[in-house]
């Protein structure tokens, strides 16, 4: 359905997306000929989001 579970650790998701995007841009800026960012950016983001949908990070509830 394209929705994450209510128990998803959204703070961790935000950090992961931020790190992923910064990493992609950093690597591309080091060598802009490595790959066509404009052509592949959408697929790269789709790949990340697909993984997130398959196994989202869930909040750890403290029992104490």
Coordinates of C-alpha atoms in Angstrom, one line a residue:
X1 CA 0.0 0.0 0.0
X2 CA 3.0 2.3 0.1
X3 CA 2.7 3.0 3.8
X4 CA 5.2 2.3 6.6
X5 CA 4.0 0.7 9.9
X6 CA 3.0 3.1 12.6
X7 CA 5.9 1.8 14.8
X8 CA 8.5 2.9 12.2
X9 CA 11.4 4.8 13.7
X10 CA 10.9 7.9 11.6
X11 CA 13.9 9.7 13.1
X12 CA 16.1 6.9 12.0
X13 CA 14.5 6.9 8.5
X14 CA 15.2 10.6 8.2
X15 CA 18.8 10.1 9.2
X16 CA 19.2 7.2 6.8
X17 CA 17.7 9.1 3.8
X18 CA 19.9 12.1 4.6
X19 CA 23.0 10.0 4.8
X20 CA 22.1 8.2 1.6
X21 CA 21.5 11.4 -0.4
X22 CA 24.6 13.1 0.9
X23 CA 26.6 10.0 0.1
X24 CA 25.3 9.9 -3.5
X25 CA 26.0 13.6 -4.0
X26 CA 29.4 13.4 -2.4
X27 CA 30.5 10.4 -4.6
X28 CA 29.1 12.1 -7.7
X29 CA 30.9 15.4 -7.0
X30 CA 34.2 13.6 -6.5
X31 CA 33.8 12.0 -10.0
X32 CA 30.9 13.4 -12.1
X33 CA 31.8 11.0 -14.8
X34 CA 31.2 7.9 -12.6
X35 CA 27.5 7.9 -13.5
X36 CA 24.8 10.1 -14.9
X37 CA 23.2 11.4 -11.7
X38 CA 20.3 13.0 -13.6
X39 CA 19.5 9.8 -15.4
X40 CA 19.9 7.4 -12.4
X41 CA 18.8 9.5 -9.4
X42 CA 15.2 8.4 -9.5
X43 CA 16.1 4.7 -9.7
X44 CA 18.6 5.1 -6.9
X45 CA 16.0 6.7 -4.6
X46 CA 13.4 4.1 -5.6
X47 CA 15.9 1.4 -4.6
X48 CA 16.4 2.9 -1.2
X49 CA 12.7 3.3 -0.6
X50 CA 12.0 -0.2 -1.8
X51 CA 14.4 -1.5 0.8
X52 CA 12.7 0.7 3.4
X53 CA 9.3 -0.7 2.6
X54 CA 10.5 -4.3 2.8
X55 CA 12.2 -3.9 6.2
X56 CA 11.5 -0.6 7.9
X57 CA 13.3 0.2 11.1
X58 CA 10.9 -0.1 14.0
X59 CA 11.0 1.8 17.3
X60 CA 12.4 -0.1 20.2
X61 CA 10.0 0.2 23.1
X62 CA 11.6 0.3 26.5
X63 CA 10.1 -2.1 29.0
X64 CA 11.6 -0.2 31.9

